[in-house]
mmCIF file of C-alpha atoms and ligand atoms in Angstrom:
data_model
loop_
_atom_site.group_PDB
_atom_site.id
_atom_site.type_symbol
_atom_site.label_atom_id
_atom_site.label_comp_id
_atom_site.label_asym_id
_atom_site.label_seq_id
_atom_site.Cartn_x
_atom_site.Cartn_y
_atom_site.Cartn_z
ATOM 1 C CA UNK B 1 0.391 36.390 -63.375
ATOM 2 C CA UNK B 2 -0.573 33.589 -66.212
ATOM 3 C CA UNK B 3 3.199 34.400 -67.031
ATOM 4 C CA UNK B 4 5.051 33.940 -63.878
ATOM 5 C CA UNK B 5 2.587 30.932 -63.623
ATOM 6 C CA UNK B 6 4.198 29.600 -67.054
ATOM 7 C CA UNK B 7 7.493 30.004 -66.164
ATOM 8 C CA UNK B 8 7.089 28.904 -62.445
ATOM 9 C CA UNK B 9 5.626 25.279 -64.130
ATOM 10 C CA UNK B 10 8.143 25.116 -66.848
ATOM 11 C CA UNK B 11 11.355 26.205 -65.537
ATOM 12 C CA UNK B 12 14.884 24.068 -65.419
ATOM 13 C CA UNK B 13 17.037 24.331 -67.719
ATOM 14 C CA UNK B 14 20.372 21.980 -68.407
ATOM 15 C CA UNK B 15 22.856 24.676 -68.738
ATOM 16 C CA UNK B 16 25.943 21.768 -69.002
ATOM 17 C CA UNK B 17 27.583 22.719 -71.905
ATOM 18 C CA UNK B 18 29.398 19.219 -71.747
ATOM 19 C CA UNK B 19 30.297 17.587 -75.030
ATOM 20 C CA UNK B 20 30.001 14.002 -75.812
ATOM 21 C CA UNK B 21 31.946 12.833 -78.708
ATOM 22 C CA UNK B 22 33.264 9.619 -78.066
ATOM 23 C CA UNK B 23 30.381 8.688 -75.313
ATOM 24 C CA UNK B 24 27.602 5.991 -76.584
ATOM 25 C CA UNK B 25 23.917 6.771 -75.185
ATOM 26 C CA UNK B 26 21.174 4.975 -74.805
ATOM 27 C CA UNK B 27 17.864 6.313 -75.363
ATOM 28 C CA UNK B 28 14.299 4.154 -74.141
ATOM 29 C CA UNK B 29 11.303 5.724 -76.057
ATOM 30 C CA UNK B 30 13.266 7.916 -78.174
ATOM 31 C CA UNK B 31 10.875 8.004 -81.303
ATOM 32 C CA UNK B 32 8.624 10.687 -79.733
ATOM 33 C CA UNK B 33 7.978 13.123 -76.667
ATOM 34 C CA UNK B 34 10.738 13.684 -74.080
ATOM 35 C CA UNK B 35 12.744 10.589 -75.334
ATOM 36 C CA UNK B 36 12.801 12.482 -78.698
ATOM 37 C CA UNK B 37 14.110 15.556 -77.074
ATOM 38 C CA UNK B 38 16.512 14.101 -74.990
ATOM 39 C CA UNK B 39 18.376 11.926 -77.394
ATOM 40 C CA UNK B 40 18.229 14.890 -79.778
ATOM 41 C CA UNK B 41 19.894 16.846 -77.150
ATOM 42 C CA UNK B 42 22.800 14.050 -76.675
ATOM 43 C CA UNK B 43 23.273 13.472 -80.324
ATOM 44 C CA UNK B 44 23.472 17.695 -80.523
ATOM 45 C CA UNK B 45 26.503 17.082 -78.180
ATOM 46 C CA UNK B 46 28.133 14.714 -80.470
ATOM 47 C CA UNK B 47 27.185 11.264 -78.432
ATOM 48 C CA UNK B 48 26.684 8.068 -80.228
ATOM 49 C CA UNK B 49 23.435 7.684 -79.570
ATOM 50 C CA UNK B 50 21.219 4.544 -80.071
ATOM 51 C CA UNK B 51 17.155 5.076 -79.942
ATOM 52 C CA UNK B 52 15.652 1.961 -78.458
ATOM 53 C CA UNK B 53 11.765 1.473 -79.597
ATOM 54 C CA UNK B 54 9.255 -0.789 -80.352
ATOM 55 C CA UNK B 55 8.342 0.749 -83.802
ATOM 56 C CA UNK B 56 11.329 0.759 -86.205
ATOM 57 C CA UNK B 57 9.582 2.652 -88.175
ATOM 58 C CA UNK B 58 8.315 5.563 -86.105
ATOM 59 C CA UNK B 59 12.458 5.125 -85.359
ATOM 60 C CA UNK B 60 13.912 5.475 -88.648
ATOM 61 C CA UNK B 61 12.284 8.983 -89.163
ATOM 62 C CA UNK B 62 12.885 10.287 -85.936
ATOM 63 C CA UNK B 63 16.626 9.310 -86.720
ATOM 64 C CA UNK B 64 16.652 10.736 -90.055
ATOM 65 C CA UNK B 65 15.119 13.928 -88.727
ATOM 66 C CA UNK B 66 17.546 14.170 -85.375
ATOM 67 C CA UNK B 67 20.250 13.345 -88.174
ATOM 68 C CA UNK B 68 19.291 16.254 -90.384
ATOM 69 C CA UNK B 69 18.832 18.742 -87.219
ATOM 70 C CA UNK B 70 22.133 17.820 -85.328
ATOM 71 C CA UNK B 71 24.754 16.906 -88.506
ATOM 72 C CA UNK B 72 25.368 14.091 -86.000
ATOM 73 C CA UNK B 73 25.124 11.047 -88.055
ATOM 74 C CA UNK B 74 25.948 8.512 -85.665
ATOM 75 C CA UNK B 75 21.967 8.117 -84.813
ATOM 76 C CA UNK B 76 20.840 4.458 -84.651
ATOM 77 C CA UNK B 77 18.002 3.029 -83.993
ATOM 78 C CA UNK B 78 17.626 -0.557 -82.506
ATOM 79 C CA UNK B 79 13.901 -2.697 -82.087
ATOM 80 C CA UNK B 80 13.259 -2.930 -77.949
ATOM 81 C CA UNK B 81 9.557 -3.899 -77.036
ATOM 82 C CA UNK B 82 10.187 -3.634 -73.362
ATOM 83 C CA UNK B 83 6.595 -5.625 -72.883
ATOM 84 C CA UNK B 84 8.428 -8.525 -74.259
ATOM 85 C CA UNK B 85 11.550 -10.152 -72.317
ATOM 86 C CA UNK B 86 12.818 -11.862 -75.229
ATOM 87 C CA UNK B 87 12.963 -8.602 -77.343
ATOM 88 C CA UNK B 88 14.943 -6.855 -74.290
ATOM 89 C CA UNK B 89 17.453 -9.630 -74.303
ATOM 90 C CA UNK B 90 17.643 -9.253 -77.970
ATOM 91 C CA UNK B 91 18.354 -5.686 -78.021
ATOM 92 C CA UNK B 92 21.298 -6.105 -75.313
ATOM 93 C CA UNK B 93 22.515 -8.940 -77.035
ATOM 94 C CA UNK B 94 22.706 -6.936 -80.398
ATOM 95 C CA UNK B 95 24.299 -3.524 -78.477
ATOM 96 C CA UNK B 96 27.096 -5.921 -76.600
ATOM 97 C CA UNK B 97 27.965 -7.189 -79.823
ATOM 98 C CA UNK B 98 28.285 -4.061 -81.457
ATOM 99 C CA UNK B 99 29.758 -1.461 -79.146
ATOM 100 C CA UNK B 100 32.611 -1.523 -77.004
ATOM 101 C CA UNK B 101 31.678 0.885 -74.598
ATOM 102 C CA UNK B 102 28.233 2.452 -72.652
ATOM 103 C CA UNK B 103 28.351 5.838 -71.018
ATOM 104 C CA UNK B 104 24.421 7.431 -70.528
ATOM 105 C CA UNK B 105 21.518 4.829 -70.443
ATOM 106 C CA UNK B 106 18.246 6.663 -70.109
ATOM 107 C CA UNK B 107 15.149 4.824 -69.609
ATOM 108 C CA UNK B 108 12.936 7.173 -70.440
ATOM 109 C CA UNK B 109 10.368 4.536 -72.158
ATOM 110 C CA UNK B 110 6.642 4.694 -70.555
ATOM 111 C CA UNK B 111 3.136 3.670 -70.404
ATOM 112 C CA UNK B 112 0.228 5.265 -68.485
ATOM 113 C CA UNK B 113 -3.465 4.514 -67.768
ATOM 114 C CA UNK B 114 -3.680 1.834 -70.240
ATOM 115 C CA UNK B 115 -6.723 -0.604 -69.788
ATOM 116 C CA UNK B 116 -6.030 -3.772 -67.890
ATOM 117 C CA UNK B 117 -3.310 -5.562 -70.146
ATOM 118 C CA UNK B 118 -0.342 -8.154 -69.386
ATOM 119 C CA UNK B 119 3.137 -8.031 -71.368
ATOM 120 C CA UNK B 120 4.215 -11.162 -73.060
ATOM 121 C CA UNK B 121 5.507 -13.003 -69.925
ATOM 122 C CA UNK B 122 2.260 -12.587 -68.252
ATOM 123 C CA UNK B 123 3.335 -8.952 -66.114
ATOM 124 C CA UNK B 124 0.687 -5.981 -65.544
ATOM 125 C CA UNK B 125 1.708 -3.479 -68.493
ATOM 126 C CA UNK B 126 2.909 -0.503 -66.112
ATOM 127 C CA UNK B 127 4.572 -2.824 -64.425
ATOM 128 C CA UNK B 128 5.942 -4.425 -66.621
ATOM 129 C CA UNK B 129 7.004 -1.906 -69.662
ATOM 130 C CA UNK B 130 7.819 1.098 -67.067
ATOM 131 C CA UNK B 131 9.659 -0.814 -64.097
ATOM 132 C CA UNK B 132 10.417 -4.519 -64.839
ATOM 133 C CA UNK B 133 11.555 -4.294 -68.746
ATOM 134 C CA UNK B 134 13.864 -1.281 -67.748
ATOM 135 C CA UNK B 135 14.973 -2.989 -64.728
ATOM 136 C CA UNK B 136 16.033 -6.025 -66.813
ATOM 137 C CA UNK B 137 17.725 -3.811 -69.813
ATOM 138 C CA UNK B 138 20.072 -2.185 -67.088
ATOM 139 C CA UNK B 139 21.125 -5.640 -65.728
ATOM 140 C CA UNK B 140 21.950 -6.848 -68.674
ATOM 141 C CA UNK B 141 23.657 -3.643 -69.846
ATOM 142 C CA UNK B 142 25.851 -2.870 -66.220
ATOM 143 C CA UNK B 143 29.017 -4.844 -66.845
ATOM 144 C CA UNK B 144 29.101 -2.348 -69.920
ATOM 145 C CA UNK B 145 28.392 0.479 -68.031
ATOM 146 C CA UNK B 146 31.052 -0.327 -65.351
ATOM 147 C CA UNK B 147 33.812 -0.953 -68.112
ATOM 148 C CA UNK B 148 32.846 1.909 -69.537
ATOM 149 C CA UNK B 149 32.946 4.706 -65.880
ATOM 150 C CA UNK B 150 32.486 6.920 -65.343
ATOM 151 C CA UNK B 151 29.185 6.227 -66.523
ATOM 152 C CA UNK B 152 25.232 7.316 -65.352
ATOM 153 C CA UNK B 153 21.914 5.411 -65.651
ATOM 154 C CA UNK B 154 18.917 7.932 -65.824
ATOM 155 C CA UNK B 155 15.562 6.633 -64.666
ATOM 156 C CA UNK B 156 12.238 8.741 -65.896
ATOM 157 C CA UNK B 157 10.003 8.732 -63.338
ATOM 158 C CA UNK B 158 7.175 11.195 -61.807
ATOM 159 C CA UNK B 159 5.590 12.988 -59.286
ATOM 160 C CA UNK B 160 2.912 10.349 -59.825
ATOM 161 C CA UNK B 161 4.981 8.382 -57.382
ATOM 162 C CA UNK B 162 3.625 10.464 -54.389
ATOM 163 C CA UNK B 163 0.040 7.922 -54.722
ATOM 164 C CA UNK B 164 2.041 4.510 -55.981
ATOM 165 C CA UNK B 165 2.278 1.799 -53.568
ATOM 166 C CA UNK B 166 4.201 -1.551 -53.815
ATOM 167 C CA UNK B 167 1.291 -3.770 -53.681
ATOM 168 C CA UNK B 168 3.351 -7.441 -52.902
ATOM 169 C CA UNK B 169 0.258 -9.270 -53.245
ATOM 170 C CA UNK B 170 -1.405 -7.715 -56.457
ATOM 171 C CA UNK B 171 1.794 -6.852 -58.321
ATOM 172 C CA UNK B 172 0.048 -7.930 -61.479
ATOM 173 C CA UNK B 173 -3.422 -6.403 -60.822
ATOM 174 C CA UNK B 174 -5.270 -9.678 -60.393
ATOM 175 C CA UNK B 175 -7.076 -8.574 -57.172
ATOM 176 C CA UNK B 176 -7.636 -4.951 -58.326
ATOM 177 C CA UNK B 177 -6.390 -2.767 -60.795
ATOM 178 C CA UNK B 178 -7.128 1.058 -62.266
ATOM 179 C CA UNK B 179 -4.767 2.129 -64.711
ATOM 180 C CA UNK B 180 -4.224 5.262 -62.809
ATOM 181 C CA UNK B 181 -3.166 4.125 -60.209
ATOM 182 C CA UNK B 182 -1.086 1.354 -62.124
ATOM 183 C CA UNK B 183 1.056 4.201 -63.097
ATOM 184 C CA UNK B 184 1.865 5.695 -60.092
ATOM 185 C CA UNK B 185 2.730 2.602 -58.416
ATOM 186 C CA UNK B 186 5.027 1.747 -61.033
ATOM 187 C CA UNK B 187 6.845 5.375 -61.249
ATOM 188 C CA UNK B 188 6.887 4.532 -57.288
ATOM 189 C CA UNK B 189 8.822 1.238 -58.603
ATOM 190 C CA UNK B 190 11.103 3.447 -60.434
ATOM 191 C CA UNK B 191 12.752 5.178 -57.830
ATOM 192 C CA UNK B 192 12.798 2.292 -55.285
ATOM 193 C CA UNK B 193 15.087 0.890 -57.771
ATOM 194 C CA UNK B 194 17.106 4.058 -58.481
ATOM 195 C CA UNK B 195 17.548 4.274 -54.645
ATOM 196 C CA UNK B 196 18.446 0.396 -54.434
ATOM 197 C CA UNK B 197 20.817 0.205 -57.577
ATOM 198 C CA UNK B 198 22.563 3.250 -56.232
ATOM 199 C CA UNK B 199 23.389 1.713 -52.909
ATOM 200 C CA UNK B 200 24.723 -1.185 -54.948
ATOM 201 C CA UNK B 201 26.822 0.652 -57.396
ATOM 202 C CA UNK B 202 28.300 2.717 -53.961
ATOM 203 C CA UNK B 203 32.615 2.176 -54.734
ATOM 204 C CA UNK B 204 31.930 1.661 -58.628
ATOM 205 C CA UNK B 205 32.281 4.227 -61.154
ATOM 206 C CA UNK B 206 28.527 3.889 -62.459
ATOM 207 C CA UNK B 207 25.699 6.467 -60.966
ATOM 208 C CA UNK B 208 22.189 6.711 -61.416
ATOM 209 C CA UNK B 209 19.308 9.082 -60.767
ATOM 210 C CA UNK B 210 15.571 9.336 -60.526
ATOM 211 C CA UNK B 211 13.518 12.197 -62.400
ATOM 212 C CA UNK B 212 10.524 13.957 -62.580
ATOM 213 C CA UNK B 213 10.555 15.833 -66.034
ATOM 214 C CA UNK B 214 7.158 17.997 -65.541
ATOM 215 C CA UNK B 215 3.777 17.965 -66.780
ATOM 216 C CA UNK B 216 4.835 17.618 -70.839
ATOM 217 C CA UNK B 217 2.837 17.729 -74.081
ATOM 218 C CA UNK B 218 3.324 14.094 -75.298
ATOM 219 C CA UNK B 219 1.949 10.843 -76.375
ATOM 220 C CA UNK B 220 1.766 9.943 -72.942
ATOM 221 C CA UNK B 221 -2.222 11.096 -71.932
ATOM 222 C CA UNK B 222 -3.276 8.757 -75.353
ATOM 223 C CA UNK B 223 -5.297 6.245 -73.219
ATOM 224 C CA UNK B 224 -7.074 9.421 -70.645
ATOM 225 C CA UNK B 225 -9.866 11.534 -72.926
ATOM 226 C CA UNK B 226 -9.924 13.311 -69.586
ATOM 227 C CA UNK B 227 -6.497 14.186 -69.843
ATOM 228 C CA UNK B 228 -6.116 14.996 -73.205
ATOM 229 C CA UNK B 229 -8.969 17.479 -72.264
ATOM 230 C CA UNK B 230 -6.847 19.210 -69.472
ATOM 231 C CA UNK B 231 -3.959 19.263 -71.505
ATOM 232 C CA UNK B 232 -6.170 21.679 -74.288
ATOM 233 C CA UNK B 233 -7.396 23.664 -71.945
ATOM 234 C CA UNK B 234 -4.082 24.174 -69.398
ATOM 235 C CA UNK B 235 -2.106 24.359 -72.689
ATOM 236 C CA UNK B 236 -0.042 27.313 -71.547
ATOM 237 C CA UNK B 237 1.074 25.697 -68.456
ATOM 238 C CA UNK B 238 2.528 22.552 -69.531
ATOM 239 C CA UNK B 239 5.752 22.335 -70.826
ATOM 240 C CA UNK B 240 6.870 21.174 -74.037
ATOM 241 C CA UNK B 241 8.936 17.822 -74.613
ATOM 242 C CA UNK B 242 11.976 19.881 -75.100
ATOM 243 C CA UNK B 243 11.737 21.257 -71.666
ATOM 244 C CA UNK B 244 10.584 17.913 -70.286
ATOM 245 C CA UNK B 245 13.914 16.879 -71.392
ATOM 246 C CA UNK B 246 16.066 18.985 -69.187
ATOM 247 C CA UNK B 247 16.221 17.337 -65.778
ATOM 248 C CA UNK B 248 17.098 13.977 -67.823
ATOM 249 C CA UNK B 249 20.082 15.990 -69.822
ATOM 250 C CA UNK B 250 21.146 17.826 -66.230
ATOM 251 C CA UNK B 251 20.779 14.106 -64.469
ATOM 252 C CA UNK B 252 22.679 12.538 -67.590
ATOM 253 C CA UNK B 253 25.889 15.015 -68.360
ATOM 254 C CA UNK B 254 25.822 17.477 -65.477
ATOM 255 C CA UNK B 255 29.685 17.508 -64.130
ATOM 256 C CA UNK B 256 29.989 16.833 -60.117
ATOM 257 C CA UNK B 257 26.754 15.266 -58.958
ATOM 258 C CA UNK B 258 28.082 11.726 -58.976
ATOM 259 C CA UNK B 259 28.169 12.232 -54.634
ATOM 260 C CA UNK B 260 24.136 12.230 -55.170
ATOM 261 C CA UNK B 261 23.878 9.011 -56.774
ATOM 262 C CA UNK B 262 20.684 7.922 -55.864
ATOM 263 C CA UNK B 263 18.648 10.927 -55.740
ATOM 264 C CA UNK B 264 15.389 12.191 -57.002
ATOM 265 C CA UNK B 265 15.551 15.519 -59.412
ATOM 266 C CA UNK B 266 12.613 17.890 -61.120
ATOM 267 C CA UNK B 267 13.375 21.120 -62.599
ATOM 268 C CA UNK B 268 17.458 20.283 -62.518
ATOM 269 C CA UNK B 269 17.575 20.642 -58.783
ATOM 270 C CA UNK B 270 16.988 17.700 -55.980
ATOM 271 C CA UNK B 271 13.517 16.775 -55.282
ATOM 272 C CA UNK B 272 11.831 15.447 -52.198
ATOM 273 C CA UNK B 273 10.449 11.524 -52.868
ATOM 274 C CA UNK B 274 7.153 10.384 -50.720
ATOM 275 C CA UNK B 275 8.046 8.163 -47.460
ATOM 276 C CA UNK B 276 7.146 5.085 -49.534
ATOM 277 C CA UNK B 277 10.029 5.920 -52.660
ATOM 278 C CA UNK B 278 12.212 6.597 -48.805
ATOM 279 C CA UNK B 279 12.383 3.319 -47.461
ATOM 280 C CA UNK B 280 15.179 1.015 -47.802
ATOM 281 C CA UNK B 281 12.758 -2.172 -46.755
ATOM 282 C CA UNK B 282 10.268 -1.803 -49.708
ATOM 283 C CA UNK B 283 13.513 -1.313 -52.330
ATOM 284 C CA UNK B 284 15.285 -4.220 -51.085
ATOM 285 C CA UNK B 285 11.980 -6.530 -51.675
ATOM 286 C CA UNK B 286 11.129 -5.176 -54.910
ATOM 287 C CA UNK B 287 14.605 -5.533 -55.969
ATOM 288 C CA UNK B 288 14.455 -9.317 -54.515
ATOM 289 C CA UNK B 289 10.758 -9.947 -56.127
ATOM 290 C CA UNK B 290 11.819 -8.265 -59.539
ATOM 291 C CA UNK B 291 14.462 -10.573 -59.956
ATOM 292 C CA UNK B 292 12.285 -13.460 -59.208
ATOM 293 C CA UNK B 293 9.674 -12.495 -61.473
ATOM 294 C CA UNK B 294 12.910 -12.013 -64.213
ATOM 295 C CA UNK B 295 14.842 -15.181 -63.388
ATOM 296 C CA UNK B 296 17.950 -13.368 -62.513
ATOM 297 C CA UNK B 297 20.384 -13.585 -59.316
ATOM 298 C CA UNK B 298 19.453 -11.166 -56.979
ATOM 299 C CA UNK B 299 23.606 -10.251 -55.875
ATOM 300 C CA UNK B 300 23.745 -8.017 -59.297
HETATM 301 N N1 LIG X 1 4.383 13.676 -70.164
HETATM 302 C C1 LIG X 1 4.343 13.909 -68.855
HETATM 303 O O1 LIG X 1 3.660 14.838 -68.388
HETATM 304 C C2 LIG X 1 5.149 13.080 -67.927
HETATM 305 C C3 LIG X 1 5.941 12.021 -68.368
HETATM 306 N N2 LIG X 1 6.654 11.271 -67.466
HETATM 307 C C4 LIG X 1 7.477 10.143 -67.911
HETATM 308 O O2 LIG X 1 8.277 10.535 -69.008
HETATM 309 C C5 LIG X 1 8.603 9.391 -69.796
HETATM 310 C C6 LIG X 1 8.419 9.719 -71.265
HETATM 311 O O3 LIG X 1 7.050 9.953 -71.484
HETATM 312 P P1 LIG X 1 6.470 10.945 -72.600
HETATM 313 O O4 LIG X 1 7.506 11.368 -73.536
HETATM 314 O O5 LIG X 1 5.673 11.949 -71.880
HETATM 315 O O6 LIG X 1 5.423 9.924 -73.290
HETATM 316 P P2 LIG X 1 5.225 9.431 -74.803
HETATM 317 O O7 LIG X 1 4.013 8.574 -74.749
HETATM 318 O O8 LIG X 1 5.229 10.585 -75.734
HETATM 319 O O9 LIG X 1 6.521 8.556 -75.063
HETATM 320 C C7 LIG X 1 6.659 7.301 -74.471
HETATM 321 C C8 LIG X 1 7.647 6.475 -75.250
HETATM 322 O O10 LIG X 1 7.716 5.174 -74.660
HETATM 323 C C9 LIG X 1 7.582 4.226 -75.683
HETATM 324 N N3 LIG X 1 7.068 2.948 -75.230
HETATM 325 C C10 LIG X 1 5.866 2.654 -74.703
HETATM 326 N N4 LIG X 1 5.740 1.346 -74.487
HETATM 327 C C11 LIG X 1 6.898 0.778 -74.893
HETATM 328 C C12 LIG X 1 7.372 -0.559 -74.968
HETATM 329 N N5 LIG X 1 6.614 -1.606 -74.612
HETATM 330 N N6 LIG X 1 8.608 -0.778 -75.435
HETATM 331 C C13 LIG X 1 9.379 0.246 -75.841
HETATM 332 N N7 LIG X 1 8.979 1.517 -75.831
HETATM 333 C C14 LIG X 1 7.751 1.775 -75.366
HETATM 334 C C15 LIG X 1 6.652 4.861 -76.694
HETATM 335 O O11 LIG X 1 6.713 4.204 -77.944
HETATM 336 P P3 LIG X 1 5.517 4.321 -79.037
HETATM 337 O O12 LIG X 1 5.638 5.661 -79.678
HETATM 338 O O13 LIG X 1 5.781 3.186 -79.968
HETATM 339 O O14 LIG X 1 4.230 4.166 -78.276
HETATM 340 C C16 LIG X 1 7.244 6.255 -76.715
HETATM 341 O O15 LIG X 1 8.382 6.283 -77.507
HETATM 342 C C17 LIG X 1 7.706 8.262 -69.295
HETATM 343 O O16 LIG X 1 8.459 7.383 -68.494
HETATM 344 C C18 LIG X 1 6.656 8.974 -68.454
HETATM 345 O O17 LIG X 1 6.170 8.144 -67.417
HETATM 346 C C19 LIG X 1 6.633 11.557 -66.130
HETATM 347 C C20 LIG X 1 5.891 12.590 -65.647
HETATM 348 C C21 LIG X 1 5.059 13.426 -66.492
HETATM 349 C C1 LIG X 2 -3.550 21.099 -61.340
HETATM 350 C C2 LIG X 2 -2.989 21.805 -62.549
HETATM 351 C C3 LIG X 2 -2.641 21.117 -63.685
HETATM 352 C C4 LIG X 2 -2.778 19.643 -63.737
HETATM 353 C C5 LIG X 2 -1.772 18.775 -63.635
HETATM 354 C C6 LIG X 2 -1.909 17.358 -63.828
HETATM 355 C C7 LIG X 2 -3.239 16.735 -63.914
HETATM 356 C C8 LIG X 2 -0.759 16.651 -63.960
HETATM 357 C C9 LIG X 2 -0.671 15.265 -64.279
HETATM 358 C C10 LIG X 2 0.559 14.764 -64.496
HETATM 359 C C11 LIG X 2 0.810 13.455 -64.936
HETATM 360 C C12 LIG X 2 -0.241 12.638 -65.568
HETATM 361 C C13 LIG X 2 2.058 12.981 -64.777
HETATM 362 C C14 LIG X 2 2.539 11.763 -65.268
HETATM 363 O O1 LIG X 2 3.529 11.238 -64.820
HETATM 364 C C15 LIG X 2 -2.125 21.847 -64.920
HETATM 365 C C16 LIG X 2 -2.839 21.285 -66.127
HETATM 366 C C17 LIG X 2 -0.616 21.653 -65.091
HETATM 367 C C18 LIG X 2 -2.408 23.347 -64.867
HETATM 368 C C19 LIG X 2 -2.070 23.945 -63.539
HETATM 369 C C20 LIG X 2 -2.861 23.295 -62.422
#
């Protein structure tokens, strides 16, 4: 029972056996957990693939070590703070400059149930880090993307969204805030804008997808003693970053699912989104609020 159990809660698998040498990857988070896992996947298929943290350091190792593992040498590692607008513009400035094209962007970079914090331009931290800084990296990344088609935009999201709501007036969690629910609203966030970027991108040669990769082992429980409890005692049950990783590889270099552009996936098959992460309204005014909040035209 425990065992069907097990594999009921971990299955998936990206079975692709697609090879990328040639295609440049981005990777948000990529110095630990699923972000590890996936860009160690990518580089495995021969991608040039560019790990986009905040810690260099924490980088640099991870590099070394996917380096070592893959014999793919072409592992770089670039500074994004995604809490920090300048050091997102930074980073694309840097990547523009240096590569000609951009196939696989995965922003896989995350924050949950930290206490009550603001990023450097004054946005609630989930909101922030996990929708608004990735939201900003893919505009200023899409003209590369579109030279570059057919290319795919992979947004790590969760099955938290089911109890996120767009709260218009308490975006930044002046009225009321718990970190919890923080997180779900901005996972909510991230498929509104997967949905919304998709319709878009409808005619160009760019896709993009929403996932849920699974209840993983990872860095991601660090602010929930709670959590970090569950996760000891359900250990058997929840899946390890390498098998997070698979609906974000499937999403990312599976051949023929450009026609659902758009869509939400968990275990490498379609998922069903809550009505909220459904409707059209609520994307198009977070899309039109985000891009007030980032000083950007909102006809991108
Ligand atoms: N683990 C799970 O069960 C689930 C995870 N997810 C999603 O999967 C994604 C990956 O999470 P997971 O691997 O589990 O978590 P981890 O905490 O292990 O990894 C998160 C990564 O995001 C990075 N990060 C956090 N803040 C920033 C920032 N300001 N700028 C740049 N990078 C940042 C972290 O960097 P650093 O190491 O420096 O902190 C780390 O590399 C997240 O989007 C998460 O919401 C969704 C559902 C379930
Ligand atoms: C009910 C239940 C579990 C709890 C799951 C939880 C609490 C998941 C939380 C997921 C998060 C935090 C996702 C982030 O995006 C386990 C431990 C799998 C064991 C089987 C039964």
């Amino acid at each position: 029972m425990g065992l069907v159990l097990r594999k009921m809660l971990s299955c998936g698998v990206c079975t692709s056996n697609v090879q990328l040498s040639g295609k440049v990857a981005i990777v948000t988070g990529a110095n630990t957990g699923i972000g590890k896992e996936t860009a160690k996947d990518l580089a495995r298929r021969g991608a040039r693939v560019y790990l986009a943290c905040r810690d260099m350091q924490k980088g640099e190792l991870v590099a070394s070590e996917i380096q070592a593992t893959t014999g793919n040498s072409q592992v770089l590692v670039r500074k994004l703070d995604l809490a920090d607008t300048k050091s997102i513009r930074a980073f694309a400035e840097g990547f523009l400059a240096e590569e000609k094209y951009l196939h696989i962007l995965i922003n896989n970079a995350g924050v949950m149930m930290c206490p009550y914090s603001k990023t450097a331009d004054g946005f609630e931290m989930h909101f922030g880090v996990n929708h608004l800084g990735h939201f900003l990296l893919t505009h200023l990344l899409l003209e590369k993307l579109k030279e570059s088609g057919p290319s795919r935009v992979v947004n790590v999201s969760s099955l938290a969204h089911h109890l996120g709501r767009i709260h218009f007036h308490n975006l930044h969690g002046e009225k009321f805030y718990s970190g919890g629910l923080a997180y779900c609203h901005s996972k909510l966030a991230n498929i509104l804008f997967t949905k919304e970027l998709a319709r878009r991108l409808k005619g160009s040669r760019v896709t993009t997808y929403s996932v849920h990769p699974g209840t993983v082992h990872s860095e991601l429980i660090r602010h929930s003693t709670a959590l970090k409890w569950l996760w000891q005692l359900f250990f058997f049950f929840i899946k390890t970053p390498q098998q997070g990783a698979q609906t974000s590889l499937y999403c990312a270099v599976t051949e023929g699912i450009e026609g659902l552009s758009g869509s939400h996936f968990s275990d490498c098959q379609l998922a069903w989104v809550s009505s909220q992460a459904g409707n059209e309204t609520i994307a198009r005014r977070l899309w039109d609020v985000s891009c007030d909040l980032l000083g950007l035209p909102m006809d991108w």
